[in-house]
mmCIF file of C-alpha atoms in Angstrom:
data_model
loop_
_atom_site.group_PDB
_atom_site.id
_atom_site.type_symbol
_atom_site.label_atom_id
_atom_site.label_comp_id
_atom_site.label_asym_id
_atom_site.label_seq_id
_atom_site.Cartn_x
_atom_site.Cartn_y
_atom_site.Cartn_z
ATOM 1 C CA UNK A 1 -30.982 -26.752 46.360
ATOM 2 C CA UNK A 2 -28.649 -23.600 45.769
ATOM 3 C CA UNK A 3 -28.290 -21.763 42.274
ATOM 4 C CA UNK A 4 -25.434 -22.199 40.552
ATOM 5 C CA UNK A 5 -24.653 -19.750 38.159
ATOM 6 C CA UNK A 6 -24.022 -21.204 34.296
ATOM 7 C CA UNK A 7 -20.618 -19.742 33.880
ATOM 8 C CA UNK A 8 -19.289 -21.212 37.039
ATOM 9 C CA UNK A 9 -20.015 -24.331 36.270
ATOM 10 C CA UNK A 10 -17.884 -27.583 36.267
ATOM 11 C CA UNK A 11 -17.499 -27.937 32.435
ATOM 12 C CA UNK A 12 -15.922 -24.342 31.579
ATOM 13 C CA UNK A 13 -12.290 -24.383 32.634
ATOM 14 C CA UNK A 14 -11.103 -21.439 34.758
ATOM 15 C CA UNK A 15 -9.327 -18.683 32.428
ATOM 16 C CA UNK A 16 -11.012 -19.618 29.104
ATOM 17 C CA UNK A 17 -14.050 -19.075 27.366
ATOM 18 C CA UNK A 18 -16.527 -20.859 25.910
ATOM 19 C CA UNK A 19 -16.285 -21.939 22.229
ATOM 20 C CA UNK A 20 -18.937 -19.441 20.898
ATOM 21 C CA UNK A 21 -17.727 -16.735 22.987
ATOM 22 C CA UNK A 22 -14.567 -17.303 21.954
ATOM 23 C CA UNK A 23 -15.790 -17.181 18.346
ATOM 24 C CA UNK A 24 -17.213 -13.943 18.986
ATOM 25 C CA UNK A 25 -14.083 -12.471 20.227
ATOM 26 C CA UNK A 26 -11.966 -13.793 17.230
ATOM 27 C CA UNK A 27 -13.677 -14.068 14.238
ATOM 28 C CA UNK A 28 -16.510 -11.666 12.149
ATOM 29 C CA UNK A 29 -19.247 -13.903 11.537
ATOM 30 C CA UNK A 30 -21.017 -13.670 7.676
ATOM 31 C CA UNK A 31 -24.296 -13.818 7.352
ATOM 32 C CA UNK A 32 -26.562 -13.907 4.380
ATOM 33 C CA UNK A 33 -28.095 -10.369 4.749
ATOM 34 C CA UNK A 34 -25.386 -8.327 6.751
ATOM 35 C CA UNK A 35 -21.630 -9.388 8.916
ATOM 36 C CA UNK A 36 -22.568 -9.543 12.670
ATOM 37 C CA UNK A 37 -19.839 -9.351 16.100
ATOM 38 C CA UNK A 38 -17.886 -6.508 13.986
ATOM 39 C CA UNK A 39 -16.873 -4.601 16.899
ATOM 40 C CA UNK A 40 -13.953 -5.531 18.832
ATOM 41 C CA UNK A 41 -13.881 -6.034 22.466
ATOM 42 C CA UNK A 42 -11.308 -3.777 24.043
ATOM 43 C CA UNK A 43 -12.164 -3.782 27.296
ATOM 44 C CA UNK A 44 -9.194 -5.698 29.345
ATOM 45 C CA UNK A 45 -12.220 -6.800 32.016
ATOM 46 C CA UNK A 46 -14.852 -8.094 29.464
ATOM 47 C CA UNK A 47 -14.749 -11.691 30.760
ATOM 48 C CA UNK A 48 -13.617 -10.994 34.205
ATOM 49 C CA UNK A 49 -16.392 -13.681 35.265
ATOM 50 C CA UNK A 50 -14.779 -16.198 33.710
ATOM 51 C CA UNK A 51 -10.971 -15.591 34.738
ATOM 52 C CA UNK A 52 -10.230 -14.646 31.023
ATOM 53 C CA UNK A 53 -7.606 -11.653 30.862
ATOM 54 C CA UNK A 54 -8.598 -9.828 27.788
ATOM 55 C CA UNK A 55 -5.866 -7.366 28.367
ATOM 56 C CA UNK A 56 -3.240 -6.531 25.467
ATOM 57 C CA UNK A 57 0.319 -8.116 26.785
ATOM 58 C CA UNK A 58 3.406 -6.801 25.082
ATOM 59 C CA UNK A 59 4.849 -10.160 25.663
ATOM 60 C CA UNK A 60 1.877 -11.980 24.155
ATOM 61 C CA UNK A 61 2.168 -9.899 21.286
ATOM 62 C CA UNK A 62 5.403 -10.832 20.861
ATOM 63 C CA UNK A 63 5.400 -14.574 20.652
ATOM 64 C CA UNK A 64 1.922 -14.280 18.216
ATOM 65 C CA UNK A 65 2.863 -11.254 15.851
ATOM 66 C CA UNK A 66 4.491 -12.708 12.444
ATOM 67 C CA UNK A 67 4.311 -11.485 8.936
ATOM 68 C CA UNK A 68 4.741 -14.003 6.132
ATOM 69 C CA UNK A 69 5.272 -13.115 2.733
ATOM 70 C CA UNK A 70 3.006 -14.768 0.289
ATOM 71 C CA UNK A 71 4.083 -12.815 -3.250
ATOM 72 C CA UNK A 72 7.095 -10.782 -3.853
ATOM 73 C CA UNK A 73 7.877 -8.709 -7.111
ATOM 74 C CA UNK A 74 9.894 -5.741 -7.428
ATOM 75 C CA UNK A 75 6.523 -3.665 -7.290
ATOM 76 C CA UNK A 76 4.156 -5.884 -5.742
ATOM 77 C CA UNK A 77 3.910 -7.530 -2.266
ATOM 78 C CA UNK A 78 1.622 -9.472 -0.840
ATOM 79 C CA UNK A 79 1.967 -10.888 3.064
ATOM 80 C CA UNK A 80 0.173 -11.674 5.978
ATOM 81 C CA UNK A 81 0.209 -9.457 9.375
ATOM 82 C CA UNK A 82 -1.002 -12.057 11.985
ATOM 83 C CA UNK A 83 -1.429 -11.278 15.645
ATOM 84 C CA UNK A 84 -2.646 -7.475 15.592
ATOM 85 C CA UNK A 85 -5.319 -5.099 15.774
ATOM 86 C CA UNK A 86 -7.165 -3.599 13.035
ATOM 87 C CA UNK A 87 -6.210 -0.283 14.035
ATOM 88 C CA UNK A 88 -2.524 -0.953 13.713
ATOM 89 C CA UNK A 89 -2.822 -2.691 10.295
ATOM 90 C CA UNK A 90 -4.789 0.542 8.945
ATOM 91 C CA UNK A 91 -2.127 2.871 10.787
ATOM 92 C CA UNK A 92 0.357 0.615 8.723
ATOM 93 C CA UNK A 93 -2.109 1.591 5.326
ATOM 94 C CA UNK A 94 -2.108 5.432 6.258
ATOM 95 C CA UNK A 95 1.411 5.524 6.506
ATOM 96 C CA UNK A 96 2.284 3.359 3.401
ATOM 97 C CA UNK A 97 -0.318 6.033 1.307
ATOM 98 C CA UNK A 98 1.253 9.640 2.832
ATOM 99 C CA UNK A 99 4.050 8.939 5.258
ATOM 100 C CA UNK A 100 6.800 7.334 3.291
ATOM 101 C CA UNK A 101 8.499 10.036 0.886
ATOM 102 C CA UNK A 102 9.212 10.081 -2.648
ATOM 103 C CA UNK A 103 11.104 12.244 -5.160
ATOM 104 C CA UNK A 104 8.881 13.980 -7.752
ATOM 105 C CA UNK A 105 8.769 17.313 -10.092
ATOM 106 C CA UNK A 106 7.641 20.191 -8.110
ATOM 107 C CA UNK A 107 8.405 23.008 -10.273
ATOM 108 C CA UNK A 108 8.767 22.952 -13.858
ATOM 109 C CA UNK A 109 9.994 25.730 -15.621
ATOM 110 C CA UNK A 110 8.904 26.346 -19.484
ATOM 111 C CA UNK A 111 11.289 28.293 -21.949
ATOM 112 C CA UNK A 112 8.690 27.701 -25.255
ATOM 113 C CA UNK A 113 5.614 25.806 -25.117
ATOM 114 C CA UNK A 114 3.415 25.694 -28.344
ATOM 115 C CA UNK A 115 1.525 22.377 -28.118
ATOM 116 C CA UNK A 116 -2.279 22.094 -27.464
ATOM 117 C CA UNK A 117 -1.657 21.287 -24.156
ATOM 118 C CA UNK A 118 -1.640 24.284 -21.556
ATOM 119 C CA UNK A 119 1.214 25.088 -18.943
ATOM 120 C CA UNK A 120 -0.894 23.899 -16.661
ATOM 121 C CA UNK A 121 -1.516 20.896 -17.404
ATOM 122 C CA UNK A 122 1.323 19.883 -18.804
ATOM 123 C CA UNK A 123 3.176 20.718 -15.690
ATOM 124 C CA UNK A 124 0.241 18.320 -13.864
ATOM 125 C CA UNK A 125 1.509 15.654 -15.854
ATOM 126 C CA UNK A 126 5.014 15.527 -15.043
ATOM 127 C CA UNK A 127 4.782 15.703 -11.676
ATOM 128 C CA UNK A 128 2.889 12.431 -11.708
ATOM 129 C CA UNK A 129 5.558 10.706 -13.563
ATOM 130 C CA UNK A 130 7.312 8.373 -11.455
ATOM 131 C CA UNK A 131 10.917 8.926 -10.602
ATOM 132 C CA UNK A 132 14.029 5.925 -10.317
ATOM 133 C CA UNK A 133 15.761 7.644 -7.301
ATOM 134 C CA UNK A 134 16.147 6.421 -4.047
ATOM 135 C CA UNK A 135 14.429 9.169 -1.409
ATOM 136 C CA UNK A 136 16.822 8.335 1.294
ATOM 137 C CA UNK A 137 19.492 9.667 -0.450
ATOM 138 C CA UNK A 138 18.300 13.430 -0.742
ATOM 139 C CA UNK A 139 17.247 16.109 1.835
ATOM 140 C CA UNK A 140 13.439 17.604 2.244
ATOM 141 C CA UNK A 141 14.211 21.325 0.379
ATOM 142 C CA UNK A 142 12.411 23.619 2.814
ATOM 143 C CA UNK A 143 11.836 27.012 1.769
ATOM 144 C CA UNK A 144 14.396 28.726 2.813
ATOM 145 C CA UNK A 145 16.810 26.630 1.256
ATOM 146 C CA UNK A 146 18.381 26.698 -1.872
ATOM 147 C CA UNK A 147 18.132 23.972 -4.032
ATOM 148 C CA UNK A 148 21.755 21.807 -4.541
ATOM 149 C CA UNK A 149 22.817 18.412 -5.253
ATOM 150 C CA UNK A 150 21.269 16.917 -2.232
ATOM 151 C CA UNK A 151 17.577 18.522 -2.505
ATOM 152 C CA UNK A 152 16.454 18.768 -5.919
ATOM 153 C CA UNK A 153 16.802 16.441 -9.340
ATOM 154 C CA UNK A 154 17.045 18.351 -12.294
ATOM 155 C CA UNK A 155 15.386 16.662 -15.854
ATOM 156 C CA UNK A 156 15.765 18.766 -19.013
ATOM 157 C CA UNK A 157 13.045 18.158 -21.921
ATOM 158 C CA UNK A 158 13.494 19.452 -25.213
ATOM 159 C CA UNK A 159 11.306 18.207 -28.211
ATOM 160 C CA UNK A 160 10.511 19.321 -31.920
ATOM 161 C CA UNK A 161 8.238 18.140 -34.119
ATOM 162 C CA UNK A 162 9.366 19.116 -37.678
ATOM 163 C CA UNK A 163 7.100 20.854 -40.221
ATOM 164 C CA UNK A 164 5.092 18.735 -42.629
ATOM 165 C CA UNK A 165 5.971 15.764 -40.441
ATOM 166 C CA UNK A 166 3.933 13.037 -38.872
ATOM 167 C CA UNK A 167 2.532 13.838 -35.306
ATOM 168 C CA UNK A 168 4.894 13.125 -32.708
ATOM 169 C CA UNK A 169 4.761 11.367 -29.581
ATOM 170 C CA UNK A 170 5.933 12.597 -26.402
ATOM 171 C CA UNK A 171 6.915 9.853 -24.032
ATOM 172 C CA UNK A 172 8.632 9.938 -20.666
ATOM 173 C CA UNK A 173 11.757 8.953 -21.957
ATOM 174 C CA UNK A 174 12.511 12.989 -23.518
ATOM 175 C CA UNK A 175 13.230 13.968 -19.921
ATOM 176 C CA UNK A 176 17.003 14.306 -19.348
ATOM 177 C CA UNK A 177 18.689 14.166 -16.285
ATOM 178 C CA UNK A 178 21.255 16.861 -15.958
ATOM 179 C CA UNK A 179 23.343 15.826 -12.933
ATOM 180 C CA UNK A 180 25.075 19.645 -13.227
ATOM 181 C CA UNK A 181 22.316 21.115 -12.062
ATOM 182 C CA UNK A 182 19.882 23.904 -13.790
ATOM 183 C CA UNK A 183 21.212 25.163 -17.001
ATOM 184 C CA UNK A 184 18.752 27.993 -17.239
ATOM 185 C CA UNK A 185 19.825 31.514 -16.331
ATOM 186 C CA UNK A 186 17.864 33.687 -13.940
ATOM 187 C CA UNK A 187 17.476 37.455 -15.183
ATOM 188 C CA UNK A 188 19.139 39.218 -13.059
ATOM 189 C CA UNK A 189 18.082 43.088 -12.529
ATOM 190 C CA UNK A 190 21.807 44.519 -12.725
ATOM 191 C CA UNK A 191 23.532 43.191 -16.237
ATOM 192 C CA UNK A 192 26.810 43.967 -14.762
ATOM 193 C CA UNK A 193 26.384 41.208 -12.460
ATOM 194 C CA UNK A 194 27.251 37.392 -13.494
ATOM 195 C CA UNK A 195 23.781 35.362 -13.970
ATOM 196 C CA UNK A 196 22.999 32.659 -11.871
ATOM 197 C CA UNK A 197 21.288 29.385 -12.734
ATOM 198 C CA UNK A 198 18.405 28.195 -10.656
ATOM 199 C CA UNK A 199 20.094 25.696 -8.449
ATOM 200 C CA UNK A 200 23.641 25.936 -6.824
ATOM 201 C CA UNK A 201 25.163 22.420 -7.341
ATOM 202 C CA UNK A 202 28.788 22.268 -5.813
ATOM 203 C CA UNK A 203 29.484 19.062 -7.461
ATOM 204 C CA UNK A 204 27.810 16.535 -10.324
ATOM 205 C CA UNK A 205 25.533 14.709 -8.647
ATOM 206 C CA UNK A 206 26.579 11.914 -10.905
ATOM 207 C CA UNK A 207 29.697 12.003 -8.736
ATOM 208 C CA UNK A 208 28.181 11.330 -5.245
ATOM 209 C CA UNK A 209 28.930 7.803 -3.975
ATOM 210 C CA UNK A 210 25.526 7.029 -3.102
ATOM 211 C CA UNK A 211 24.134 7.902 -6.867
ATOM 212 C CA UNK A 212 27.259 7.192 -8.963
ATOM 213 C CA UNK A 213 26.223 3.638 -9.418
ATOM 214 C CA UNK A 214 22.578 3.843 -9.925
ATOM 215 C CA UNK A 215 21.652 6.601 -12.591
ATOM 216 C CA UNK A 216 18.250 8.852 -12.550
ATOM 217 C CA UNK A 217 15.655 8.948 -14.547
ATOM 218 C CA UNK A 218 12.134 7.907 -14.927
ATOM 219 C CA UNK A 219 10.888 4.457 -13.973
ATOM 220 C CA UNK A 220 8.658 3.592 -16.711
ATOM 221 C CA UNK A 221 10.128 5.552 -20.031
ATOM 222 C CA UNK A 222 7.132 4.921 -22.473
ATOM 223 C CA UNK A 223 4.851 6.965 -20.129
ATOM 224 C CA UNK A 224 3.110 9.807 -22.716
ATOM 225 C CA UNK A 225 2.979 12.701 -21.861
ATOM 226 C CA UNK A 226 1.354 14.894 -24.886
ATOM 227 C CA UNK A 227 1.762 14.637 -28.734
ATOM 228 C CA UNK A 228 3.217 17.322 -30.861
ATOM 229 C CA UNK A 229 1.541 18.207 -34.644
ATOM 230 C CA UNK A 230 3.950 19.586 -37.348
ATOM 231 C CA UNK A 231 6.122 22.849 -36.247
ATOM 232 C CA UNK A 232 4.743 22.588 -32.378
ATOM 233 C CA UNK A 233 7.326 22.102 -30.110
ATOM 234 C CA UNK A 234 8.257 21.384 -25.866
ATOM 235 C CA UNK A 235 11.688 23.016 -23.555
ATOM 236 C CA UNK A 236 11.613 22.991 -20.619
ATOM 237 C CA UNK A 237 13.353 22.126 -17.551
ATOM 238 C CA UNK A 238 11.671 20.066 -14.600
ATOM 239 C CA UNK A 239 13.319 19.990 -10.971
ATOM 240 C CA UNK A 240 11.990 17.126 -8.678
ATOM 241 C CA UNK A 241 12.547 17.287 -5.353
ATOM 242 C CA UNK A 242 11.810 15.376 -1.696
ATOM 243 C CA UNK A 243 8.250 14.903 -0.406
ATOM 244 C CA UNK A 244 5.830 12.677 1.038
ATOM 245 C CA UNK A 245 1.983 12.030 -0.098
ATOM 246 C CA UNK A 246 -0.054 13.891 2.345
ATOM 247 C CA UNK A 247 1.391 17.192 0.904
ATOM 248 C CA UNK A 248 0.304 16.076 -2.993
ATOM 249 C CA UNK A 249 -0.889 12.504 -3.985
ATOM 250 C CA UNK A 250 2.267 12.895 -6.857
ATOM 251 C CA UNK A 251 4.074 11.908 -3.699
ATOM 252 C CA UNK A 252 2.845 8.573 -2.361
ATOM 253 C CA UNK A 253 4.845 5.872 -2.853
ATOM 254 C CA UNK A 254 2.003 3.460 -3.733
ATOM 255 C CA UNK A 255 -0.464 3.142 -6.535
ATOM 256 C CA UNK A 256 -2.716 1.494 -3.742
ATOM 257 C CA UNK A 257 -2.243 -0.189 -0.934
ATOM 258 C CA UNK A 258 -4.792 -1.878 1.034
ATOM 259 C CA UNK A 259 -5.618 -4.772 3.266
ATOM 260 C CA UNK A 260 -8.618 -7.787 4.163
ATOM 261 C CA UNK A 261 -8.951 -9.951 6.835
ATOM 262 C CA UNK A 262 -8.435 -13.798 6.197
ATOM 263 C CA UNK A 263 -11.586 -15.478 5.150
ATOM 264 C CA UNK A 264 -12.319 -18.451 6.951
ATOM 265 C CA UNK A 265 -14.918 -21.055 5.620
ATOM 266 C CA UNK A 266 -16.197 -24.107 7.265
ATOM 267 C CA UNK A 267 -18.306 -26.604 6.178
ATOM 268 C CA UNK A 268 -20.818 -27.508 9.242
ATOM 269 C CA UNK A 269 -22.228 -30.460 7.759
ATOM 270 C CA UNK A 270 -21.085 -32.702 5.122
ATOM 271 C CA UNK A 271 -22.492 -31.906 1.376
ATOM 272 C CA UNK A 272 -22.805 -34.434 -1.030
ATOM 273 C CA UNK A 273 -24.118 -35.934 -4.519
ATOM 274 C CA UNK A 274 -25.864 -33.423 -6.270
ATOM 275 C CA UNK A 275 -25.785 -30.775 -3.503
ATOM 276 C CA UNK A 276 -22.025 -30.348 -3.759
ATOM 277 C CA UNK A 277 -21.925 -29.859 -6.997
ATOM 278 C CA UNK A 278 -23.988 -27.280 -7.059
ATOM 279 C CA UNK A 279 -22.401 -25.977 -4.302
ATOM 280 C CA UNK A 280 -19.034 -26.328 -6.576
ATOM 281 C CA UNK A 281 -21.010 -24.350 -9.407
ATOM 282 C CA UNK A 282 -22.234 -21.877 -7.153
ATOM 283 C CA UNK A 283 -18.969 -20.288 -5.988
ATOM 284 C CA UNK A 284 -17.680 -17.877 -8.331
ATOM 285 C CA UNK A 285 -14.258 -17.839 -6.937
ATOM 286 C CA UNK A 286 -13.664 -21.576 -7.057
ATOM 287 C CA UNK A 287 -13.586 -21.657 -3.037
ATOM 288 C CA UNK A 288 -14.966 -25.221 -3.298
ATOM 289 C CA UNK A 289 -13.366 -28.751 -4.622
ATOM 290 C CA UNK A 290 -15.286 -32.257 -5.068
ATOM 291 C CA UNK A 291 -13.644 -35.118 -3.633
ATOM 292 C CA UNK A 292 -14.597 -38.763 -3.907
ATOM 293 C CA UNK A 293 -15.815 -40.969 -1.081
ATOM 294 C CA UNK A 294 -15.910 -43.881 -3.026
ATOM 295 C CA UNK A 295 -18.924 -45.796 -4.185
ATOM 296 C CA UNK A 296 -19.267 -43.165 -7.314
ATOM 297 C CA UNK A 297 -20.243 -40.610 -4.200
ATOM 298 C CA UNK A 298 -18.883 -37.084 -4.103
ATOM 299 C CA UNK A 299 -18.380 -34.715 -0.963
ATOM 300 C CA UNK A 300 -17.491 -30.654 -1.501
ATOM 301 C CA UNK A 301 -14.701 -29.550 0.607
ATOM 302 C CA UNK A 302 -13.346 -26.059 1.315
ATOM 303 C CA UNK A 303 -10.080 -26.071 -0.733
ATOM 304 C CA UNK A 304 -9.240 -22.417 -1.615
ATOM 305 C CA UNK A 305 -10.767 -20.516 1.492
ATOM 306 C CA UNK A 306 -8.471 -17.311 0.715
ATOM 307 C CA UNK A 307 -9.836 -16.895 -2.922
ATOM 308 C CA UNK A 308 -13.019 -15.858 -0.482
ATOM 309 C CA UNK A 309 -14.293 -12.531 -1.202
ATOM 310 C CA UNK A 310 -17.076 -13.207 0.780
ATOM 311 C CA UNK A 311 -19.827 -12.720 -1.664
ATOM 312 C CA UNK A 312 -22.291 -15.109 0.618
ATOM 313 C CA UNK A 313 -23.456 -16.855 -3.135
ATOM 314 C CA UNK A 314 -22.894 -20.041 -1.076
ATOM 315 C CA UNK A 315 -25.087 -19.558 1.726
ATOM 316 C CA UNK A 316 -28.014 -18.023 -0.156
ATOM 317 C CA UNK A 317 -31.290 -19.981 0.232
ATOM 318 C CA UNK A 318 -30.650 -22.852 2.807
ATOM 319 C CA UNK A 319 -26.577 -23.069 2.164
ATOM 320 C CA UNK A 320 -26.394 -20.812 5.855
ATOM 321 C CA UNK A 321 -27.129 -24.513 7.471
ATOM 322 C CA UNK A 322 -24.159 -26.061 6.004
ATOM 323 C CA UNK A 323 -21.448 -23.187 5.549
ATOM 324 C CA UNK A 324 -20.272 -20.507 7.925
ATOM 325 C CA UNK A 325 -18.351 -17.498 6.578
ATOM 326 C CA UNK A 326 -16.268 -15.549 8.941
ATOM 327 C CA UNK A 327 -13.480 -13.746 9.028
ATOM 328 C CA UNK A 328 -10.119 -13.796 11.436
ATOM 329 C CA UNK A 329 -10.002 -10.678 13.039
ATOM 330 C CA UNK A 330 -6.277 -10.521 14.003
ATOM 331 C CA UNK A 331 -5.031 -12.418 10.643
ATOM 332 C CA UNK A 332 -4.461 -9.604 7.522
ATOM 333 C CA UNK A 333 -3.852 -9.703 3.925
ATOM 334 C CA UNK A 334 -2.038 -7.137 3.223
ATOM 335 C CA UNK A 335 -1.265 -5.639 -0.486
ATOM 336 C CA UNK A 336 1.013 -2.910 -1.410
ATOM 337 C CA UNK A 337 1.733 -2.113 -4.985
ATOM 338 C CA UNK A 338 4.612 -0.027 -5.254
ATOM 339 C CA UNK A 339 4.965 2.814 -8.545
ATOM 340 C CA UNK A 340 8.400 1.940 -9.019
ATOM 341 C CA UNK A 341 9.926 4.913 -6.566
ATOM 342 C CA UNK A 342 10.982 2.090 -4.476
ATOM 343 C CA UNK A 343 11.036 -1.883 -4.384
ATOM 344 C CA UNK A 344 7.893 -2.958 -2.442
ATOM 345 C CA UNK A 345 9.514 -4.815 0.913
ATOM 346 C CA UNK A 346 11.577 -1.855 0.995
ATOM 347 C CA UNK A 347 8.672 0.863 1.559
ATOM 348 C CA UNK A 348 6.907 -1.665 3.627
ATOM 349 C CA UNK A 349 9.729 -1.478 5.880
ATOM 350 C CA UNK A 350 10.249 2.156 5.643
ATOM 351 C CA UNK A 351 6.555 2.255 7.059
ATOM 352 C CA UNK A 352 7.461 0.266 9.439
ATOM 353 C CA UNK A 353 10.321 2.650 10.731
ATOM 354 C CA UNK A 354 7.917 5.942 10.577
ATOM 355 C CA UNK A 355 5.580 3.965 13.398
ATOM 356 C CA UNK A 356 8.616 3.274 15.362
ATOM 357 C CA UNK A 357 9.527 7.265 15.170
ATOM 358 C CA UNK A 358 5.978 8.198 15.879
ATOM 359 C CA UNK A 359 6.035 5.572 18.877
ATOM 360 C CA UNK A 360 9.302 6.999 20.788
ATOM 361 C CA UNK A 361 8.009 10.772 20.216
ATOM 362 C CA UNK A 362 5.263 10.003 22.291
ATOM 363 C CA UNK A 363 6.830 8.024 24.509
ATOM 364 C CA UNK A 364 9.447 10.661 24.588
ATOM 365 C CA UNK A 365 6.595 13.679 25.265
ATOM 366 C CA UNK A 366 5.098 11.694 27.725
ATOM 367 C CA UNK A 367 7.857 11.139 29.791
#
C-alpha cells in the first residue's frame, strides 16, 4: 500500500490552504495568558507544497486595498486601512507623527519681560501653541535665508497688567498677527545707517491670494499661556515659521495618531440561559447582546465585536471553549487626531503623498 502524504490528499484543493492554516496566516489568535501566530509569514514560498502563492502581487493589492471612513470631524478621523501590511500602516503612523509639516514659533524675541515666568520657558510655551495657517502655502526658511512673506509668520504680544489690579490672564488670543512683517528694529553698529527690522517682507502678507481669504492666528484662542500680578507685564514679538516634527515635537501635526487591528470574535458554541448572561455581564465593553430563542430561552451573540479591546475577561476560566479572540492582520483601525494645523483627511492625505515621494526616490536611485 503506498504512503500518501496528508497534504496531497484528495480533500485539500490545489492552490489553497487548509482552514487552520489559513487562520494562521490571517488572523492573531488571543489566548487567555499571551496572543500566539504574531509573526507574519513573508516568505513568497511558505506553502509551496500546497500550490499556495504567498507572494505580494501589486495587482492583488490593488483590487483588496480600500480605506473606509468610519468618523470624520474637522480634527478627528477615524477609518479603516484594509488589505495591507503592518509595516506599511506603521510607516503611514511615522509619517503622520514627523513627516507632515506644520507652521510654529521658532524664535521669539522679548523687548520687556517681568512676569514670574522665565524667558525660557515662556518662549517653550509659545512654540507649542498651535497655529491656523495652511503649511503648503509657505517655504521651509533654511539658514541662509532671510526671513519674508513666504517663510516666516510674524505674531506681536503685548500685555499689561495695571497696578493694584486683579491678576491677569494671559491667553492665546494676545498674540497679534502682523502681516507687515517684524516691527522691531535691529541695532545696527553704524547710526548713520537706516535700521532694519528683522524680516524683509516685500508685500503684506495679508495681500497674497492664497492667505487673503483665510486670516492667521492661533487655532484655539483661550489657550493660557502665563498670568500677570499687578504692574508685571509681557512684549514681545514671536515669528513662526515652516517645519516638520522630527526636528521638534512643536511641529507634528497630530496630538496622536495611532492604529489597532480589527478585533474579531466568534462564538464557537452556542451560550445560553444563565451562561450568557453572565457572559453579557462579564464584558466590560458591551461586546456581547442577549437575544431570545423563544420559549423564555436566551442565547449571547457577538454584537459589537469592534468595541473589543481584547481584554480576554470573556475567556477567563472555561469561556476559551466557547469564544475565540483574534485579530485580522491586514484589516486596521486607524486614528488620527489632528491639533487644528490642518483638517484631519487633509494630513492623512498629505501622508499619503510623502510615501509616494519616498517611493519614486528609491525607485529613482535604483534605477
Amino acid at each position: 500500500m503506498s504512503e500518501t502524504a496528508s497534504l496531497n490528499m484528495q480533500d485539500i484543493p490545489q492552490g489553497q490552504l487548509p482552514e487552520h492554516i489559513e487562520l494562521q496566516r490571517t488572523r492573531v489568535f488571543c489566548k487567555a495568558d499571551a496572543p500566539v501566530h504574531t509573526e507574519d509569514v513573508e516568505y513568497s514560498g511558505a506553502y509551496a507544497a500546497v500550490g499556495f502563492d504567498n507572494s505580494l502581487q501589486v495587482d492583488d493589492f490593488r483590487r483588496d486595498f480600500r480605506v473606509e471612513i468610519k468618523n470624520l470631524s474637522m480634527d478627528d478621523i477615524e477609518f479603516d486601512m484594509i488589505g495591507i501590511d503592518a509595516s506599511l500602516a506603521n510607516a503611514f503612523r511615522r509619517i503622520l507623527i514627523a513627516e507632515v509639516p506644520t507652521m510654529a514659533i521658532e524664535k521669539v524675541l522679548i523687548v520687556n519681560n517681568t512676569s514670574v515666568m522665565a524667558d525660557e520657558i515662556l518662549s517653550h510655551r509659545l512654540g507649542l501653541l498651535p497655529i491656523e495657517a495652511d503649511p503648503r502655502l509657505f517655504d521651509f526658511l533654511s539658514e541662509n535665508d532671510t526671513p519674508n512673506e513666504r517663510n516666516t509668520i510674524v505674531f506681536k504680544m503685548e500685555v499689561h497688567c495695571k497696578k493694584r489690579g486683579p491678576r491677569l490672564t494671559v491667553k492665546s488670543d494676545q498674540l497679534k498677527w502682523l502681516p507687515n512683517g517684524s516691527e522691531l528694529l535691529m541695532e545696527s553698529p553704524n547710526p548713520s545707517t537706516k535700521p532694519r527690522s528683522f524680516t524683509s517682507f516685500s508685500c503684506s502678507q495679508a495681500s497674497l491670494p492664497q492667505i487673503s481669504g483665510m486670516p492667521i492666528g492661533m487655532k484655539h484662542r483661550d489657550i493660557i499661556i502665563t498670568q500677570l500680578g499687578p504692574g508685571q507685564s509681557i512684549e514681545l514679538e514671536a515669528h513662526a515659521v515652516k517645519g516638520t516634527g522630527k526636528v521638534h515635537a512643536k511641529w507634528s501635526p497630530v496630538g496622536t495618531t495611532w492604529y489597532r487591528m480589527l478585533p474579531e470574535v466568534k462564538l464557537l458554541k452556542e451560550v445560553r440561559g444563565n451562561d450568557a448572561e453572565k457572559l453579557v455581564k462579564k464584558c466590560p465593553r458591551k461586546v456581547f447582546d442577549l437575544e431570545d430563542v423563544g420559549h423564555a430561552m436566551k442565547k449571547a451573540v457577538v454584537s459589537r465585536p469592534r468595541d473589543c479591546t481584547l481584554c480576554r475577561e470573556c475567556i477567563s476560566g472555561a469561556g476559551e471553549e466557547n469564544i475565540a479572540l483574534r485579530r485580522v492582520r491586514d484589516h486596521f483601525i486607524f486614528t488620527v487626531e489632528s491639533t487644528g494645523a490642518l483638517p484631519a483627511e487633509v494630513l492623512f492625505t498629505e501622508a499619503v503623498k510623502i510615501l509616494e515621494e519616498k517611493c519614486e526616490r528609491v525607485i529613482s536611485e535604483l534605477s
